[in-house]
Structures are given as structure tokens and as C-alpha cells.
mmCIF file of C-alpha atoms in Angstrom:
data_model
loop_
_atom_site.group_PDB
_atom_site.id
_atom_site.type_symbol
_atom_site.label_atom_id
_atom_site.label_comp_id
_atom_site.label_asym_id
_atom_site.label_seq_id
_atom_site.Cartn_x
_atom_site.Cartn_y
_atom_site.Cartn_z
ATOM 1 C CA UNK A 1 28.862 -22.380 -164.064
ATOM 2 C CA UNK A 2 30.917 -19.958 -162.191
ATOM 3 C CA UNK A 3 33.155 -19.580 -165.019
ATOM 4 C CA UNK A 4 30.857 -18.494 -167.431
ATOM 5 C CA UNK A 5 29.949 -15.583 -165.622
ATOM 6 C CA UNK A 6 33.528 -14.860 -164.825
ATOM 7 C CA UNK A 7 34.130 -15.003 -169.033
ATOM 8 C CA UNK A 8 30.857 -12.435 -169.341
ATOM 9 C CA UNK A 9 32.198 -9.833 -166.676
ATOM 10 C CA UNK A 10 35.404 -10.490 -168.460
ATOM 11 C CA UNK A 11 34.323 -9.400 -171.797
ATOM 12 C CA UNK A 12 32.014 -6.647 -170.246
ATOM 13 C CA UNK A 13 34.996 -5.230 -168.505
ATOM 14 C CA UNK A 14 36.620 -5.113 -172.499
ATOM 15 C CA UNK A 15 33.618 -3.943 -173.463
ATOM 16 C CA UNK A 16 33.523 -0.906 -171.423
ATOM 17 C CA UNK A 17 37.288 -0.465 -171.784
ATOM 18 C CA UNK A 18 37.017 -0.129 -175.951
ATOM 19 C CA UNK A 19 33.579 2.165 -175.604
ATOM 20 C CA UNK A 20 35.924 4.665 -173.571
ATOM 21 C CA UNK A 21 38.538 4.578 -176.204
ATOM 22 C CA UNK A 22 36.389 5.317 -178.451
ATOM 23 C CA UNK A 23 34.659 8.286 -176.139
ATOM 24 C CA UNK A 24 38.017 9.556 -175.986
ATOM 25 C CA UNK A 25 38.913 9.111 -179.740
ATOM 26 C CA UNK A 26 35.539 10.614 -180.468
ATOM 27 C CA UNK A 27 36.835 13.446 -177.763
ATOM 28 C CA UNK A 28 39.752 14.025 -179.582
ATOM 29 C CA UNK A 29 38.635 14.218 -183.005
ATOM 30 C CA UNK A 30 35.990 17.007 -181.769
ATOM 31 C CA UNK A 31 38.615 19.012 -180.330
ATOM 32 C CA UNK A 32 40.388 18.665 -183.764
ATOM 33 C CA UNK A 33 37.849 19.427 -185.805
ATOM 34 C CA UNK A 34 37.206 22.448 -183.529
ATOM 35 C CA UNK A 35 40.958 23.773 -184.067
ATOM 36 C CA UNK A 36 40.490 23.238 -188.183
ATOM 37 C CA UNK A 37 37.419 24.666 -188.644
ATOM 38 C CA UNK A 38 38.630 27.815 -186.760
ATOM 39 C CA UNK A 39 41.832 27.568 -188.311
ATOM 40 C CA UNK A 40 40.179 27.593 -191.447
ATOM 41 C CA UNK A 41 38.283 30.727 -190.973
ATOM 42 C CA UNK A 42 40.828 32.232 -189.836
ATOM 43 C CA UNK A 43 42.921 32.062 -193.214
ATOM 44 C CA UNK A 44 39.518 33.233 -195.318
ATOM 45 C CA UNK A 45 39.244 36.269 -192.881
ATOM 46 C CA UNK A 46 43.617 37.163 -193.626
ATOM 47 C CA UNK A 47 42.528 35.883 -197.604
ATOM 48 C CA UNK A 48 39.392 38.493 -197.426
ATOM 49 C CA UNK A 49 41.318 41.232 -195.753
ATOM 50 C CA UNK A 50 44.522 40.450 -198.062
ATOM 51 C CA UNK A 51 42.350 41.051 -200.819
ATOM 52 C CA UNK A 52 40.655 44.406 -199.993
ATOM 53 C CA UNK A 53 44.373 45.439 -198.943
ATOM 54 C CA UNK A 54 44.848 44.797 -203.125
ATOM 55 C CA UNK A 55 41.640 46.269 -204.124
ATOM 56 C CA UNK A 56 42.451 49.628 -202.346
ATOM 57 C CA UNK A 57 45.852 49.000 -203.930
ATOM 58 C CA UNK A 58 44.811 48.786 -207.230
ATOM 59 C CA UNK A 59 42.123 51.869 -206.530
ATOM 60 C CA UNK A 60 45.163 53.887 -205.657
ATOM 61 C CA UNK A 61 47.557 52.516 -208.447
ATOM 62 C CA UNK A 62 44.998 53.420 -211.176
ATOM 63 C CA UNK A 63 44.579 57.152 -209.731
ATOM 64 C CA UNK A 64 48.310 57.428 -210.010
ATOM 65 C CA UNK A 65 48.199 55.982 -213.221
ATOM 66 C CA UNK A 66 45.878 58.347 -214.527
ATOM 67 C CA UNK A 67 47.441 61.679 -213.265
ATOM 68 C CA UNK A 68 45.508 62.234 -210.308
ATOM 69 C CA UNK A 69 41.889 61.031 -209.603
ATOM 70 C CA UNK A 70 40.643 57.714 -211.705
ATOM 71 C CA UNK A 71 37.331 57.594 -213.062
ATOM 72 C CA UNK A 72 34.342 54.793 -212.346
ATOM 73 C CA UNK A 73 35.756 52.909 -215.333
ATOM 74 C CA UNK A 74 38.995 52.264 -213.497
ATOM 75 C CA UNK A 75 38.124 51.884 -209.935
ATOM 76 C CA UNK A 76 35.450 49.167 -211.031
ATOM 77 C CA UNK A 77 37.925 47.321 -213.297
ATOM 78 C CA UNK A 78 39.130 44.134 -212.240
ATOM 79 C CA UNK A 79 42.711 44.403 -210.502
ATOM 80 C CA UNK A 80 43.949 42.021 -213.229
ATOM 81 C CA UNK A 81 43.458 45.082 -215.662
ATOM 82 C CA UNK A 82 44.610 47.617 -213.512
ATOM 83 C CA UNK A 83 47.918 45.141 -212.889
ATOM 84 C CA UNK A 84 48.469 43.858 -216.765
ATOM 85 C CA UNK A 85 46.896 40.915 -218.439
ATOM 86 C CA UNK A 86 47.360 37.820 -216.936
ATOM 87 C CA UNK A 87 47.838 39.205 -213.570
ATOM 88 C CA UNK A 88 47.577 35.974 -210.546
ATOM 89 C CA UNK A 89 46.021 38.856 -208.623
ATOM 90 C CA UNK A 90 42.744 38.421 -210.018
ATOM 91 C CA UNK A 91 41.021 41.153 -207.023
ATOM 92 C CA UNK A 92 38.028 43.169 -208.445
ATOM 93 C CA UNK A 93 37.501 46.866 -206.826
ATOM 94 C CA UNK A 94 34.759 48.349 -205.730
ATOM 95 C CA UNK A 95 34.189 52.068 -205.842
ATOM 96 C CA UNK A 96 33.617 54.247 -203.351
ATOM 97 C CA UNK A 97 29.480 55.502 -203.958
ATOM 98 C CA UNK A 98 29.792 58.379 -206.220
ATOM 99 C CA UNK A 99 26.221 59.980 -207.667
ATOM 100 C CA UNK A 100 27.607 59.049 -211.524
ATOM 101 C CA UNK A 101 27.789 55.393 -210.506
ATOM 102 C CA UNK A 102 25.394 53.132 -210.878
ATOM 103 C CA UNK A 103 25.037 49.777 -209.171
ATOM 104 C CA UNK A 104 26.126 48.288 -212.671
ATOM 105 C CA UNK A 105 29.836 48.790 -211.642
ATOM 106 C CA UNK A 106 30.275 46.782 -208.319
ATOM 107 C CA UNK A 107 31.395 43.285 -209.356
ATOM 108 C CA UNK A 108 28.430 40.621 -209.675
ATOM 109 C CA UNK A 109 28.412 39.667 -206.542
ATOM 110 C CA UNK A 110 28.480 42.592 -204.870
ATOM 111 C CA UNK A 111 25.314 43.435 -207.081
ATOM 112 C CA UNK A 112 23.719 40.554 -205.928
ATOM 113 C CA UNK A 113 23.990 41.767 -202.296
ATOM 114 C CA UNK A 114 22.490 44.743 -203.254
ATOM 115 C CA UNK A 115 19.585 43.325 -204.675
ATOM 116 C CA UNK A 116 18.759 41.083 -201.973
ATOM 117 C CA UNK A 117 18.729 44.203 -199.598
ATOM 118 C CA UNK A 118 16.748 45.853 -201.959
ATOM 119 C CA UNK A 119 14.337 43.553 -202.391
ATOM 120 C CA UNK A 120 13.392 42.975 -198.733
ATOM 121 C CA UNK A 121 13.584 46.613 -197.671
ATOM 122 C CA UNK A 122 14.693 46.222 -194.562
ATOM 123 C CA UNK A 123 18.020 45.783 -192.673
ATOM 124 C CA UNK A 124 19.262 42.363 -192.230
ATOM 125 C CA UNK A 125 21.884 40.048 -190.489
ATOM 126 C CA UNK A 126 24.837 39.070 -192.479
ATOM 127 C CA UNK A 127 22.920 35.837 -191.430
ATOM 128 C CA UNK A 128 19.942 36.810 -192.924
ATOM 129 C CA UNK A 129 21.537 37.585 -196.238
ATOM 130 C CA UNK A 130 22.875 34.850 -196.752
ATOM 131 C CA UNK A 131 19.883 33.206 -196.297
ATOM 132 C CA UNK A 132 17.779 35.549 -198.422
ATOM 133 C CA UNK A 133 20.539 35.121 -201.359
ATOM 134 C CA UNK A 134 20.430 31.601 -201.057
ATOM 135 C CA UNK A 135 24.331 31.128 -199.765
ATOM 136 C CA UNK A 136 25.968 28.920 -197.265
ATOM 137 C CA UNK A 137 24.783 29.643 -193.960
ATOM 138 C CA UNK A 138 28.087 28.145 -192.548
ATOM 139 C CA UNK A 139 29.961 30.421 -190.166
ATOM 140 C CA UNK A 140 33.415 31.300 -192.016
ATOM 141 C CA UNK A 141 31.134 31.904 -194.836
ATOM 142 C CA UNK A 142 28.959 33.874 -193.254
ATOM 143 C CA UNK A 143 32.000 35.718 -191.810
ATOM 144 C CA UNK A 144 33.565 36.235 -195.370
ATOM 145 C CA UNK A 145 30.251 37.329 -196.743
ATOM 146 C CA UNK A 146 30.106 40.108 -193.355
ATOM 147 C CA UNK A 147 33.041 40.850 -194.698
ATOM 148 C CA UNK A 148 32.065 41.979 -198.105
ATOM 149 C CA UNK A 149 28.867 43.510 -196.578
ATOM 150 C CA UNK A 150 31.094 46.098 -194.198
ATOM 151 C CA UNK A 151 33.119 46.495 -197.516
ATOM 152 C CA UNK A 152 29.852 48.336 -199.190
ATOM 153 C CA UNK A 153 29.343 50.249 -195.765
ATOM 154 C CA UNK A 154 32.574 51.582 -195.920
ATOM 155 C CA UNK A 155 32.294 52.780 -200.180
ATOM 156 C CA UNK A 156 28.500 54.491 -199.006
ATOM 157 C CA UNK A 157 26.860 51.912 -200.748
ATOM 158 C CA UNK A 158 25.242 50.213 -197.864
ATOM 159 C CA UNK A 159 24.730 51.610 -194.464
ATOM 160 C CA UNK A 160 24.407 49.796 -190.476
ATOM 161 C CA UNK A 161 21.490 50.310 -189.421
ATOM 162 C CA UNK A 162 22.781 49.346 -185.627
ATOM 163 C CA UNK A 163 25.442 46.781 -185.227
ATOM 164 C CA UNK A 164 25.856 44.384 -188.152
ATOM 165 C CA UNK A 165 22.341 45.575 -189.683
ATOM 166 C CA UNK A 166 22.907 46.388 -193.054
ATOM 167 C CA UNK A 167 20.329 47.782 -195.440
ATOM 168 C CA UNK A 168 19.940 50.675 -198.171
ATOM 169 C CA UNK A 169 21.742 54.034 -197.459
ATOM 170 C CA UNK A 170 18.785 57.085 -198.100
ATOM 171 C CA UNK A 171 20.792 57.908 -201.682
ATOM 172 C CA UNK A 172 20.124 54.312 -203.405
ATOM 173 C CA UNK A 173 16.978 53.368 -201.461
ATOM 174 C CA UNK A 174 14.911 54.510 -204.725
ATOM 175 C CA UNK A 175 17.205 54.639 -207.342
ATOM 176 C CA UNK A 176 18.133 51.037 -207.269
ATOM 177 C CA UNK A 177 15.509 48.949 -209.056
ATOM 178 C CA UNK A 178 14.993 45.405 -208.186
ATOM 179 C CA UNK A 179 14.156 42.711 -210.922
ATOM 180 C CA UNK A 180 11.677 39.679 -209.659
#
């Protein structure tokens, strides 16, 4: 009899040995996923920031281009126009707020931003946006869609209304209309 029990401690002991191998796999793998996932947003923050560095490019390429000061057709062009057909760029400006321009000119889904804010008529949380717009609530995209959000602030088409509140700047508050 004693050497039954000696078997079941035995296979207890492996037991306990593989359930902390796997605790530390498991351990591991968290610790992974934690240096991915922040690697990740990392490289859509540069990919974000890259991009507005070719949107501001292209802004000040099709000034030059035109002999001094571009108009609201080309500052709302794509950068693909502003670079030649077929260019891999494929960055679409947006203006700085101008009374001429109409929301019409920001790229669709910068418009769709602006209609969410609209509609709710009050500021909101990046968070909240993306919520109210139905997007990914997920953190780097949250982060990337902060990003375009500060991008409006900083064209006067969207003001902070305290830290990283964002809502309708005084200007647009009645001009832009909101369809249900």
C-alpha cells in the first residue's frame, strides 16, 4: 500500500512542477505581448507623425508651386496630387480653418470627426469619440485617432476645451450642419 501513495505524491510533485512551467510560460508570454503591443503603438504614433510631417510638406510644396500662397483646392488635395500621379505617398492634407472653407474639404474622415462632435455638442475624450463614431476603442487606436483630433486643434478646426477635450471652436459651432 505504501507504494501507491509514494506513486500519487510522485505524480503530484510532476504535477505541480508542469503547472509552474506553465505559470511561467504564461508569465513570459504576458510580458511579450506587453513589449509588442507597445511596440506596436509605438510605430503607428512615428507612422501618424511621419505622415503629418508629409502633409505639412505637401501644404508647403503646393504654396511654392503656386507662386506664393495655395488656395483651399490645393491644401485639401490629396498629397498624391500635389506629388504626381501615382505617388506611394498617398498623405491627404488638411487645411488650416480659413472662413472660405467649408467642412467639405477635410478628407472623409476627418469630416466624420467633425460630425460626431457636432452632433453631441459637447467636448469629448478621444475615448469618447471613438466610441460615439463607432471605432476601435483599443489604445494605439485610440492614440492614432488623438492624434488626428490634435491635428484639427492645431488647423482651428476643433478646439480643447481643457486637456484632451475636444469639441467645436465658436466659428463652426453653427455653421456646421449635422445630418441624422
Amino acid at each position: 500500500m505504501g507504494s501507491l501513495i509514494d506513486e500519487l505524491r510522485r505524480r503530484e510533485a510532476a504535477a505541480r512542477e508542469e503547472a509552474e512551467e506553465i505559470r511561467l510560460g504564461i508569465a513570459e508570454l504576458r510580458e511579450r505581448l506587453a513589449w509588442v503591443e507597445e511596440r506596436l503603438s509605438r510605430l503607428e504614433i512615428a507612422r501618424e507623425e511621419v505622415a503629418e510631417i508629409l502633409d505639412e510638406a505637401g501644404a508647403d510644396h503646393a504654396a511654392a508651386e503656386g507662386g506664393g500662397k495655395a488656395g483651399p483646392a490645393a491644401e485639401a488635395a490629396p498629397a498624391s496630387s500635389l506629388f504626381g500621379e501615382g505617388s506611394p505617398i498617398g498623405v491627404q492634407t488638411v487645411p488650416p480653418w480659413r472662413p472660405d472653407l467649408e467642412v467639405s474639404v477635410l478628407p472623409g474622415a476627418y469630416q466624420d470627426l467633425m460630425e460626431v462632435i457636432a452632433a453631441v455638442g459637447h467636448p469629448l475624450r478621444a475615448m469618447q469619440v471613438a466610441e460615439a463614431a463607432g471605432l476601435s476603442v483599443d489604445r494605439s487606436k485610440v492614440e492614432g485617432l488623438r492624434s488626428k483630433l490634435k491635428r484639427l486643434v492645431e488647423r482651428g478646426w476643433l478646439t480643447e476645451d481643457g486637456p484632451g477635450r475636444f469639441t467645436l471652436p465658436p466659428h463652426l459651432a453653427g455653421r456646421l450642419s449635422v445630418v441624422p
